[in-house]
Short mmCIF file of C-alpha atoms in Angstrom, two decimals:
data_model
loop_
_atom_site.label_atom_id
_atom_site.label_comp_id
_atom_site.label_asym_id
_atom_site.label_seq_id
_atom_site.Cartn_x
_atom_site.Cartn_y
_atom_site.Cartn_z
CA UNK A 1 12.64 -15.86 -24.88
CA UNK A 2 13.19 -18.81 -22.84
CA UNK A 3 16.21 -18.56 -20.34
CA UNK A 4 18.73 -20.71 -20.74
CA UNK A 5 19.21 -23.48 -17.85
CA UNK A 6 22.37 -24.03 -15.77
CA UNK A 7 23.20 -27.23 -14.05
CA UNK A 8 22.90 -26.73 -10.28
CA UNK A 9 25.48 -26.65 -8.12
CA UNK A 10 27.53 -24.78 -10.75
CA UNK A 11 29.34 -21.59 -11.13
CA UNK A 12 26.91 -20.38 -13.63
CA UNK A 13 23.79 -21.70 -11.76
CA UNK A 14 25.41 -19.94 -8.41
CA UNK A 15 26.40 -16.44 -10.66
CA UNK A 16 22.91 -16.63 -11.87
CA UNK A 17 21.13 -16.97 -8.17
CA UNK A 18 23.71 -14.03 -6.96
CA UNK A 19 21.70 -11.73 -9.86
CA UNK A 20 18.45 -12.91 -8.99
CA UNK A 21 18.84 -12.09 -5.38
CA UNK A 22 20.38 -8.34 -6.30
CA UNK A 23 17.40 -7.96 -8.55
CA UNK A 24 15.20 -9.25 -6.17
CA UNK A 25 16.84 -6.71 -3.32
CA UNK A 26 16.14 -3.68 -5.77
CA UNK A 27 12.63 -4.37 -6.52
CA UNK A 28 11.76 -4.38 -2.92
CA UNK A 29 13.85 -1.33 -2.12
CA UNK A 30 14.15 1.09 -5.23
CA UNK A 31 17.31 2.53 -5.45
CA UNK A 32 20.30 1.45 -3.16
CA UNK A 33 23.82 1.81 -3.12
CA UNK A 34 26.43 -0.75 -4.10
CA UNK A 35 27.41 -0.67 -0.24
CA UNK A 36 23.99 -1.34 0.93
CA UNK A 37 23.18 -3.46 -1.85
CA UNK A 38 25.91 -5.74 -0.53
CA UNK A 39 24.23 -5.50 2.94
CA UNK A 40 20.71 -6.03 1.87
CA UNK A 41 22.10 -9.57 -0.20
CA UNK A 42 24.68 -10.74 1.82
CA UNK A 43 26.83 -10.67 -1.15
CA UNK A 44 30.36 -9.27 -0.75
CA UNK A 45 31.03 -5.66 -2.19
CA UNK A 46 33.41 -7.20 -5.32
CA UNK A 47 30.50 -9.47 -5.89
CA UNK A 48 27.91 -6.76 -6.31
CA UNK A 49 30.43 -4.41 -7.75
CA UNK A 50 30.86 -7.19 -10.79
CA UNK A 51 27.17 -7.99 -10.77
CA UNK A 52 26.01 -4.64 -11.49
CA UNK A 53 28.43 -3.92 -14.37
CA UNK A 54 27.24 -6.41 -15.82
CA UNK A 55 24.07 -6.34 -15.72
CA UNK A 56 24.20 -2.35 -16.47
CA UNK A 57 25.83 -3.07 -19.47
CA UNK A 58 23.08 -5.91 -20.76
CA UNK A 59 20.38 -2.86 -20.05
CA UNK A 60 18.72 -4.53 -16.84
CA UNK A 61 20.18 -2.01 -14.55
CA UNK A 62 20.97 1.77 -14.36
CA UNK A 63 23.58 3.38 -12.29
CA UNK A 64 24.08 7.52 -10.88
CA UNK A 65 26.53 9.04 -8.75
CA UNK A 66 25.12 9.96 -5.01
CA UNK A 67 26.52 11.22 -2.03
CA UNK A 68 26.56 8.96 1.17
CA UNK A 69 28.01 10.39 4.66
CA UNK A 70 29.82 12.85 2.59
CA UNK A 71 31.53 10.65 0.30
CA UNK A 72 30.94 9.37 -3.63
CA UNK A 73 28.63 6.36 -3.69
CA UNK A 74 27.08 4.33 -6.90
CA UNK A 75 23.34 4.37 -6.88
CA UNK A 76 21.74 1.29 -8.20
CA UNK A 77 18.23 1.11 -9.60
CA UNK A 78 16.64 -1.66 -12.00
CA UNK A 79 16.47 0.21 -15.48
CA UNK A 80 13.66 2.45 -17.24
CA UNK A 81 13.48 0.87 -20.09
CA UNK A 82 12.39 -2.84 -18.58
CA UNK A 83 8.56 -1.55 -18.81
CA UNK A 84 5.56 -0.33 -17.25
CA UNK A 85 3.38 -1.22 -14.59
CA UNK A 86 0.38 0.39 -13.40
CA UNK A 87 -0.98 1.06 -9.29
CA UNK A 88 -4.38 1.28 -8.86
CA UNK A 89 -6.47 2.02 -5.69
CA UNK A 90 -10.38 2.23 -5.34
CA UNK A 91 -11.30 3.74 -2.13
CA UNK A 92 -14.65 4.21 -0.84
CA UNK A 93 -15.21 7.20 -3.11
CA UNK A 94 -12.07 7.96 -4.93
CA UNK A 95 -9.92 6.04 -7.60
CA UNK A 96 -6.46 6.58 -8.27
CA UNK A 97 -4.65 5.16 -11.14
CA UNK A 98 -0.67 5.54 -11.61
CA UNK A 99 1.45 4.22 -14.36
CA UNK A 100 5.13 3.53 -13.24
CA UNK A 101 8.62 2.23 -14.62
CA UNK A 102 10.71 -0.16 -13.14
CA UNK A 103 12.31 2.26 -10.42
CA UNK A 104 8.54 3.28 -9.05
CA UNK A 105 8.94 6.34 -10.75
CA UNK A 106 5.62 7.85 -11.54
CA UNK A 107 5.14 8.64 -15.02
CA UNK A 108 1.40 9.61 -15.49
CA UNK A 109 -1.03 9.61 -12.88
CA UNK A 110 -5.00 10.56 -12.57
CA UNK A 111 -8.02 10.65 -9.73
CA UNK A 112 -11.47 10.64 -9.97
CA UNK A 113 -14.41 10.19 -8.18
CA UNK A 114 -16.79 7.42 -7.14
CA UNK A 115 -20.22 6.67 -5.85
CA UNK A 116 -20.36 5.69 -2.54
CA UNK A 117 -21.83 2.24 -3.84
CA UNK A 118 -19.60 1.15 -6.75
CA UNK A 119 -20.11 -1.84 -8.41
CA UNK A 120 -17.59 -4.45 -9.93
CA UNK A 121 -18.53 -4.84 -13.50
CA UNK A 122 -18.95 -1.09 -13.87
CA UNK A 123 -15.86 0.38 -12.09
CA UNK A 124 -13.66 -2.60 -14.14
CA UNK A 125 -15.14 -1.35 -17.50
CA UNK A 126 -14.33 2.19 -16.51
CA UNK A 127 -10.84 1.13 -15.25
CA UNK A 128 -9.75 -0.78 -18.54
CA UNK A 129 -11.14 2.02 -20.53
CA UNK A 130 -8.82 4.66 -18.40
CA UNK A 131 -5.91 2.38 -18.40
CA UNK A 132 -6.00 2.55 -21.98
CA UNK A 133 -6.35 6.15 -22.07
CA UNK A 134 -3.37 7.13 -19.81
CA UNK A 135 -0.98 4.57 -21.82
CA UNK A 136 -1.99 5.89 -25.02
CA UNK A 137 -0.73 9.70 -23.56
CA UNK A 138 2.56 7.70 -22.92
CA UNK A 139 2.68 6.42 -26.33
CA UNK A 140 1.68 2.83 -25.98
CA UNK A 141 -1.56 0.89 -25.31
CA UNK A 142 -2.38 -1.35 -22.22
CA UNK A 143 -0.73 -4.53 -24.12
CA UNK A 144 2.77 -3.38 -23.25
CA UNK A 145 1.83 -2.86 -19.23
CA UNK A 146 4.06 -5.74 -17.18
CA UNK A 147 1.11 -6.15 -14.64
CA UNK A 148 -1.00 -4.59 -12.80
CA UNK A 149 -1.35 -4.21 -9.27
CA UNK A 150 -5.15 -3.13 -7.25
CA UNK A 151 -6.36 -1.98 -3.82
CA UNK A 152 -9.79 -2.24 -2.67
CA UNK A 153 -11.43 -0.98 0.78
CA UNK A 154 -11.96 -4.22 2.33
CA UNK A 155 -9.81 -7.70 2.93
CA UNK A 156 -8.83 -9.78 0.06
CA UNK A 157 -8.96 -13.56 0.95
CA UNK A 158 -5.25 -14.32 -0.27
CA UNK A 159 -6.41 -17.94 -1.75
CA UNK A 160 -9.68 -17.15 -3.71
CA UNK A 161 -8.63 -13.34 -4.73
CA UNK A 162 -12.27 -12.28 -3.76
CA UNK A 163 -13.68 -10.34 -0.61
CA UNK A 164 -13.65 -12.36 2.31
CA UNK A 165 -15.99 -10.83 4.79
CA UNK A 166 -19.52 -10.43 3.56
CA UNK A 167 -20.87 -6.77 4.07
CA UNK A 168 -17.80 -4.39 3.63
CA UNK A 169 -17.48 -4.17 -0.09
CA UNK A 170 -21.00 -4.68 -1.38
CA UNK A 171 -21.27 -4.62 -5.17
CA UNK A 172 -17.71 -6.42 -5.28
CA UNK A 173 -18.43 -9.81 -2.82
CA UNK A 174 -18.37 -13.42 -4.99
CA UNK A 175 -16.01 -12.04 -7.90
CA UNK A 176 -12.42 -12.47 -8.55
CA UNK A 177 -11.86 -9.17 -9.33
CA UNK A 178 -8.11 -9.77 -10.70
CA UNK A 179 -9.46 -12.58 -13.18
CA UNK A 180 -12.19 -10.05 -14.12
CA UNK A 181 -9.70 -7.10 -15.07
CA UNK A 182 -7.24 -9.36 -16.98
CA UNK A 183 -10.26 -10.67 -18.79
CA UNK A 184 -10.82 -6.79 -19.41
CA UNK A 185 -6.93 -5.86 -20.50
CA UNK A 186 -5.46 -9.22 -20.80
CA UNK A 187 -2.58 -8.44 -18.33
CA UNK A 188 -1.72 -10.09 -15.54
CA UNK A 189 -3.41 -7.86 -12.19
CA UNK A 190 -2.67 -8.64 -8.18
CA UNK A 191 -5.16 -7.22 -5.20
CA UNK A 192 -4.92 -7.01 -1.84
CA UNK A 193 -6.91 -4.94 0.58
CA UNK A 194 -6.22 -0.72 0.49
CA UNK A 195 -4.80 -1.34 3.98
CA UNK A 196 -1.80 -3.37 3.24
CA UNK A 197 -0.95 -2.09 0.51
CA UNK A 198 -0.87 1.26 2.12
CA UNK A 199 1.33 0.26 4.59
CA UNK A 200 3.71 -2.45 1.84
CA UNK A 201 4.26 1.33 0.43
CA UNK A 202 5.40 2.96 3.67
CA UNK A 203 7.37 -0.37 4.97
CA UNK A 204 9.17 -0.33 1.70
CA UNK A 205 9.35 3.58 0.75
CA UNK A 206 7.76 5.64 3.74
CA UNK A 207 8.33 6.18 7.54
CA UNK A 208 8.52 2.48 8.22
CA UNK A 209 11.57 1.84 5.95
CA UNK A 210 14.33 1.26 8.97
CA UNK A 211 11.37 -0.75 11.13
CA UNK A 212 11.40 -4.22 11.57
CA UNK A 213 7.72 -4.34 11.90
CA UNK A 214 4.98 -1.63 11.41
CA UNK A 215 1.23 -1.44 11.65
CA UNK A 216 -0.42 1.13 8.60
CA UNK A 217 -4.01 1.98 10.44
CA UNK A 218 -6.20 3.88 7.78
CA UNK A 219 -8.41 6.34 8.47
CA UNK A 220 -11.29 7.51 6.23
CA UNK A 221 -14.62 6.25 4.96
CA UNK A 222 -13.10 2.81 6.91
CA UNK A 223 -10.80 2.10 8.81
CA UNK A 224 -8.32 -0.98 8.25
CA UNK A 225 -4.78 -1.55 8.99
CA UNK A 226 -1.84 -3.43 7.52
CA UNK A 227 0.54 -5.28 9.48
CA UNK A 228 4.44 -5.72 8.48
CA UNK A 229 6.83 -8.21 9.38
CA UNK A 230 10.35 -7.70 7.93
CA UNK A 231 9.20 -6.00 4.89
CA UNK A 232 6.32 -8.40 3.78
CA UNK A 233 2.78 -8.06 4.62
CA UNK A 234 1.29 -10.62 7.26
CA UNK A 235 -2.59 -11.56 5.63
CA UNK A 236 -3.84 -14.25 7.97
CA UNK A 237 -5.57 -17.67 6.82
CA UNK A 238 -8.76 -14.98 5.49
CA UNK A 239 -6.87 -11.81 4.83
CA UNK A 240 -8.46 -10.17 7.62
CA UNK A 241 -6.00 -9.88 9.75
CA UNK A 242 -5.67 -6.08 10.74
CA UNK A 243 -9.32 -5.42 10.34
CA UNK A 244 -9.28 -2.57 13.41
CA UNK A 245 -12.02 -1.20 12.26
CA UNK A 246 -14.07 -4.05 13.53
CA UNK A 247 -12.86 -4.33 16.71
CA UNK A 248 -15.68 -4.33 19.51
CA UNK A 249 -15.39 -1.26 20.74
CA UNK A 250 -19.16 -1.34 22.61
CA UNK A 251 -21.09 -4.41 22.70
CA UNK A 252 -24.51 -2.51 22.73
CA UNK A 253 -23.51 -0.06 20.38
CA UNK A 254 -24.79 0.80 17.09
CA UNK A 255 -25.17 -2.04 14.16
CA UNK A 256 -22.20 -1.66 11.58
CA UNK A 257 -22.06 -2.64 7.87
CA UNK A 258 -20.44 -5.93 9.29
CA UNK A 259 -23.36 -7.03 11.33
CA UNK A 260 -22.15 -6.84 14.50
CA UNK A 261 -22.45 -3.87 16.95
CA UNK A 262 -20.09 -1.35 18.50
CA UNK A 263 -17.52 -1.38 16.10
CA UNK A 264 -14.55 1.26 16.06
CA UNK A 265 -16.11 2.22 12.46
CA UNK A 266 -19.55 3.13 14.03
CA UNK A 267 -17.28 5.49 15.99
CA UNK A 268 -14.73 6.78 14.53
CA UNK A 269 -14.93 5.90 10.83
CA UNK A 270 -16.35 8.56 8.04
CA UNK A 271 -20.09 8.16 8.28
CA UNK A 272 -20.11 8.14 11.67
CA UNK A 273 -18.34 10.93 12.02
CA UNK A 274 -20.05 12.71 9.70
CA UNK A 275 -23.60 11.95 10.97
CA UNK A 276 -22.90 13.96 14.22
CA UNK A 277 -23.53 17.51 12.24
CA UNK A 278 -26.70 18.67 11.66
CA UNK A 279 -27.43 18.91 7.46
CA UNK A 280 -27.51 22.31 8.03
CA UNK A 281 -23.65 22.23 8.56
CA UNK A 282 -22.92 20.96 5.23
CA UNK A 283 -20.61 18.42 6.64
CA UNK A 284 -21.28 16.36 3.72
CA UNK A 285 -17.54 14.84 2.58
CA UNK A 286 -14.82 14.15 5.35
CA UNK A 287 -12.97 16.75 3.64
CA UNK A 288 -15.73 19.22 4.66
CA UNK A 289 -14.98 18.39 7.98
CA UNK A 290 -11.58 18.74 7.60
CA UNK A 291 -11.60 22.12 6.59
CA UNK A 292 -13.05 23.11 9.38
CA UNK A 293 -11.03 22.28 11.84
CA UNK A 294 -8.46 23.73 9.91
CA UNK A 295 -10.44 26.92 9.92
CA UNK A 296 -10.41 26.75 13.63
CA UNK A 297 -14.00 25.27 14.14
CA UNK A 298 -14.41 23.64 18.19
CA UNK A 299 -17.21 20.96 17.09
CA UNK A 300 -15.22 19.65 14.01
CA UNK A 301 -11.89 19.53 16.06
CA UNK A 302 -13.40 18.29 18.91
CA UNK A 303 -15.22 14.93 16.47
CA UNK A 304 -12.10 14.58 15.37
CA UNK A 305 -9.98 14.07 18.48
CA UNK A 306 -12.39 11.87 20.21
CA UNK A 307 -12.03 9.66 16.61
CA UNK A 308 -8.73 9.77 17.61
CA UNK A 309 -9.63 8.51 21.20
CA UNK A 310 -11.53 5.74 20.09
CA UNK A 311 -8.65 4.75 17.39
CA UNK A 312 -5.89 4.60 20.65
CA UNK A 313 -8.05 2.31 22.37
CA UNK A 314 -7.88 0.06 19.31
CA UNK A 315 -4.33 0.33 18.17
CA UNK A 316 -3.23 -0.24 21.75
CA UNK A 317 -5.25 -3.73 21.79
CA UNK A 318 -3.31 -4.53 18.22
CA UNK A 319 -0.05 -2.99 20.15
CA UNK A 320 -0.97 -5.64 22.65
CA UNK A 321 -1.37 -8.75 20.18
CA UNK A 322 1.33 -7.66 17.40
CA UNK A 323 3.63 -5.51 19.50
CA UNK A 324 4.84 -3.34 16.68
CA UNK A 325 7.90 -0.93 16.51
CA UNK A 326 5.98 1.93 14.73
CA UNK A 327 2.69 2.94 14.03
CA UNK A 328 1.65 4.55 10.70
CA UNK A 329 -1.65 6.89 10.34
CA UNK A 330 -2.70 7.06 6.35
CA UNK A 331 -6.18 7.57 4.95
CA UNK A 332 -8.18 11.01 4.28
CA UNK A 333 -8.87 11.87 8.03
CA UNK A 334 -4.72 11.65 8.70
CA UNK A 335 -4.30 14.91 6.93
CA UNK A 336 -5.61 16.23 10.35
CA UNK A 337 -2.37 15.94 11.91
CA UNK A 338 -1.87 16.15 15.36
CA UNK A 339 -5.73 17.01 16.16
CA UNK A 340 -5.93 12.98 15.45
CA UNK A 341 -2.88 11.84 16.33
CA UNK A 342 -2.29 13.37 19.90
CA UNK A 343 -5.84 12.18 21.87
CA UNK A 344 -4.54 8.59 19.62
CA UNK A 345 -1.12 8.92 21.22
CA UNK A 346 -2.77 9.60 24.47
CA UNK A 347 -5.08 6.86 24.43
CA UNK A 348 -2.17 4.01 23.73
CA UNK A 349 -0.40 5.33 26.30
CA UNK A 350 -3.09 5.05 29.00
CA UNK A 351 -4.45 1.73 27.63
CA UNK A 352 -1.44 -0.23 25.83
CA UNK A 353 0.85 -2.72 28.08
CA UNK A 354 4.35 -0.80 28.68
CA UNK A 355 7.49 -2.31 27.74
CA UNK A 356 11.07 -1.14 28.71
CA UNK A 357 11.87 0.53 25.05
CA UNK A 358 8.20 2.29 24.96
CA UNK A 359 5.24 2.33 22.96
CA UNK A 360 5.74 2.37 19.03
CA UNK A 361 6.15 5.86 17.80
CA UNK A 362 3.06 7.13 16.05
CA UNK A 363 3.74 9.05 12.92
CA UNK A 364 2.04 10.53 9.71
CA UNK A 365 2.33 8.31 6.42
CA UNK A 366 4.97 9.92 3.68
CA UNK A 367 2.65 9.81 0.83
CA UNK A 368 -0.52 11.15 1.70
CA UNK A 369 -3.39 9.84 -0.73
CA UNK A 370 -1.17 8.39 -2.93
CA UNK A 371 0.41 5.57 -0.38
CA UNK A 372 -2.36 2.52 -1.27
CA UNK A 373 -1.41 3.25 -5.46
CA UNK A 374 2.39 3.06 -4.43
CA UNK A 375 1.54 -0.24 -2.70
CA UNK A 376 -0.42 -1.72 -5.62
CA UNK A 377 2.82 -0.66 -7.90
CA UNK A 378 4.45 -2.87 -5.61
CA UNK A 379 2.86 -6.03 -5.04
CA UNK A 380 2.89 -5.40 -9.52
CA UNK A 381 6.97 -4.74 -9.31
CA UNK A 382 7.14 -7.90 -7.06
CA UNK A 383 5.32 -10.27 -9.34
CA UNK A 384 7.59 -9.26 -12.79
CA UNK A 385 10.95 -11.45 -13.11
CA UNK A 386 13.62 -9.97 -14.45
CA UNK A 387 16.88 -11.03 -15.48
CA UNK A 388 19.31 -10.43 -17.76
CA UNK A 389 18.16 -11.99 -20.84
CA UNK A 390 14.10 -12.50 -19.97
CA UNK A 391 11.17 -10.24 -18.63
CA UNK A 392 8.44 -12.49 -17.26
CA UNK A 393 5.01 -12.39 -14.87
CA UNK A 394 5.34 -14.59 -12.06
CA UNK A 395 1.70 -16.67 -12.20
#
């Protein structure tokens, strides 16, 4: 359906840009209330009030009762019913796949495992085939998906849509992967890099909601952060800005997967980690190692605090360079806790340049495993238009 144009300048072209901007507001944040709405918009309160009756009543919007500060408030969310998109994140040796509505609400959801050197034209097979499958439980097919939103474990060159540093995603560099999977499912798809995605999710969602700029450092296999300014992701001219795990941490050290030597990820990232146990150990998977620390074991707590070490050093040179108001730990080796996050902590605060309010606060991500899928749902939310009488992808 084609929407009907409005001479500028007019009352109907101004009404019209007042709904797209409340639209707009709720896709980025979710659910709101009409009071924060108005804040979020700049619109007045009678404004948003009429705004969202309206556009309740033509089925674009949905509205529930809440309680603010102890008193009644109107929630506002963008509707069910406007469709589906789906999240999907390929780490180094796990996929997740989620299929959500319009408010982010999950509605089916599976994981599975990969190899450790996943291909392109095999994963994106299996991935059309399972998108299928988990629509079809929902009573539709892939056709009726909005778009579709992907993370991948290494930087996404924002102008090409392929990898843009040779060596950290082998079996995926040269290939627009998004033009591959609509060719697959013939629905529109968006990637960025696991990293930013992770931490679009907790700017938007998470811990780093009421920040004005955050950094999301992952910690797993890799390690890659995102960087947030005022709610949208900063990429650089490449889209490697954030790439922490290749920081320099020794100039002699050992030869990483990006060529270079003594990077944090020859330290502190998975393999590394992981190659410090003898094979007798069976410290095969970080979450081998994870379990026992948990079960009180010195040599796997003690790996795992000096990754933390290392990771300080690092985050306090981006602390340095970006100056961020909070810090946000995600990835597998996160679910640590404090056995991480304290030597980290430490480590900023001996290395990082003080300032008068303090260092950012470091703190756990909200949604565990699941935080790079709620970023590729999204980047997928952010590229469908909606309005009252059309629901478009943005191209």
């Amino acid at each position: 359906m084609a929407r009907r144009r409005v001479p500028p300048g007019s009352q109907s072209s101004l009404r019209e840009a007042n709904r797209a901007r409340l639209v707009e507001s709720l896709k980025r944040h979710g659910r709101l209330t009409q009071v924060e709405l108005a804040g979020s918009t700049g619109l007045s309160p009678a404004t948003v009030s009429n705004i969202v009756k309206e556009l309740t009543a033509s089925g674009v919007l949905h509205t529930s009762f809440t309680s603010r500060s102890g008193r009644r408030a109107t929630l506002v969310s963008l509707a069910r019913q406007l469709g589906l998109v789906a999240g999907v994140h390929y780490s180094s040796r796990q996929l997740h796949i989620a299929i959500a509505d319009a408010t982010r609400t999950i509605v089916s959801q599976t994981t599975l495992p990969l190899p450790i050197d996943h291909r392109a034209d095999a994963e994106l097979d299996r991935l059309a085939i399972l998108l299928g499958e988990l629509m079809e439980t929902l009573g539709g097919s892939v056709s009726e998906l909005l778009a579709v939103g992907l993370a991948l474990p290494a930087p996404i060159d924002p102008r090409t849509g392929m990898v843009s540093t040779p060596g950290l995603l082998r079996g995926w560099e040269g290939i627009d992967v998004a033009a591959s999977l609509t060719a697959r499912i013939g629905r529109p798809v968006f990637v960025d890099s696991e990293a930013n995605l992770g931490g679009l999710a907790e700017a938007r969602e998470g811990e780093g909601r009421s920040a004005a700029s955050s950094v999301f450092i992952r910690i797993g296999h890799s390690i890659s952060a995102g960087l947030v300014v005022g709610g949208d992701l900063f990429h650089g001219v490449n889209g490697k800005a954030g790439q922490i795990g290749h920081v320099t941490i020794d100039e002699n050290g050992p030869i990483c997967r990006c060529s270079n030597r003594g990077c944090l990820e020859t330290y502190a990232g998975g393999p590394a980690l992981l190659s410090l146990f003898p094979p007798s150990e069976g410290m095969l998977r970080l979450s081998d190692l994870l379990q026992a620390a948990d079960d009180g074991d010195g040599s796997a707590r003690r790996v795992i605090a000096d990754a933390g070490r290392h990771i300080g050093i690092a985050a306090a040179s981006l602390c340095n360079l970006f100056d961020p108001e909070l810090i946000v730990v995600g990835g597998e080796l996160a679910q640590a806790g404090e056995i991480l996050m304290a030597p980290m902590r430490h480590s900023l605060e001996r290395t990082a340049l003080p300032a008068a309010a303090g260092l950012p606060e470091v703190v756990a991500a909200s949604f565990g495993e699941w935080a790079e899928t709620r970023g590729a749902i999204a980047i997928a939310l952010d590229q469908v238009t909606v309005a009252s009488d059309v629901i478009a992808v943005t191209a």
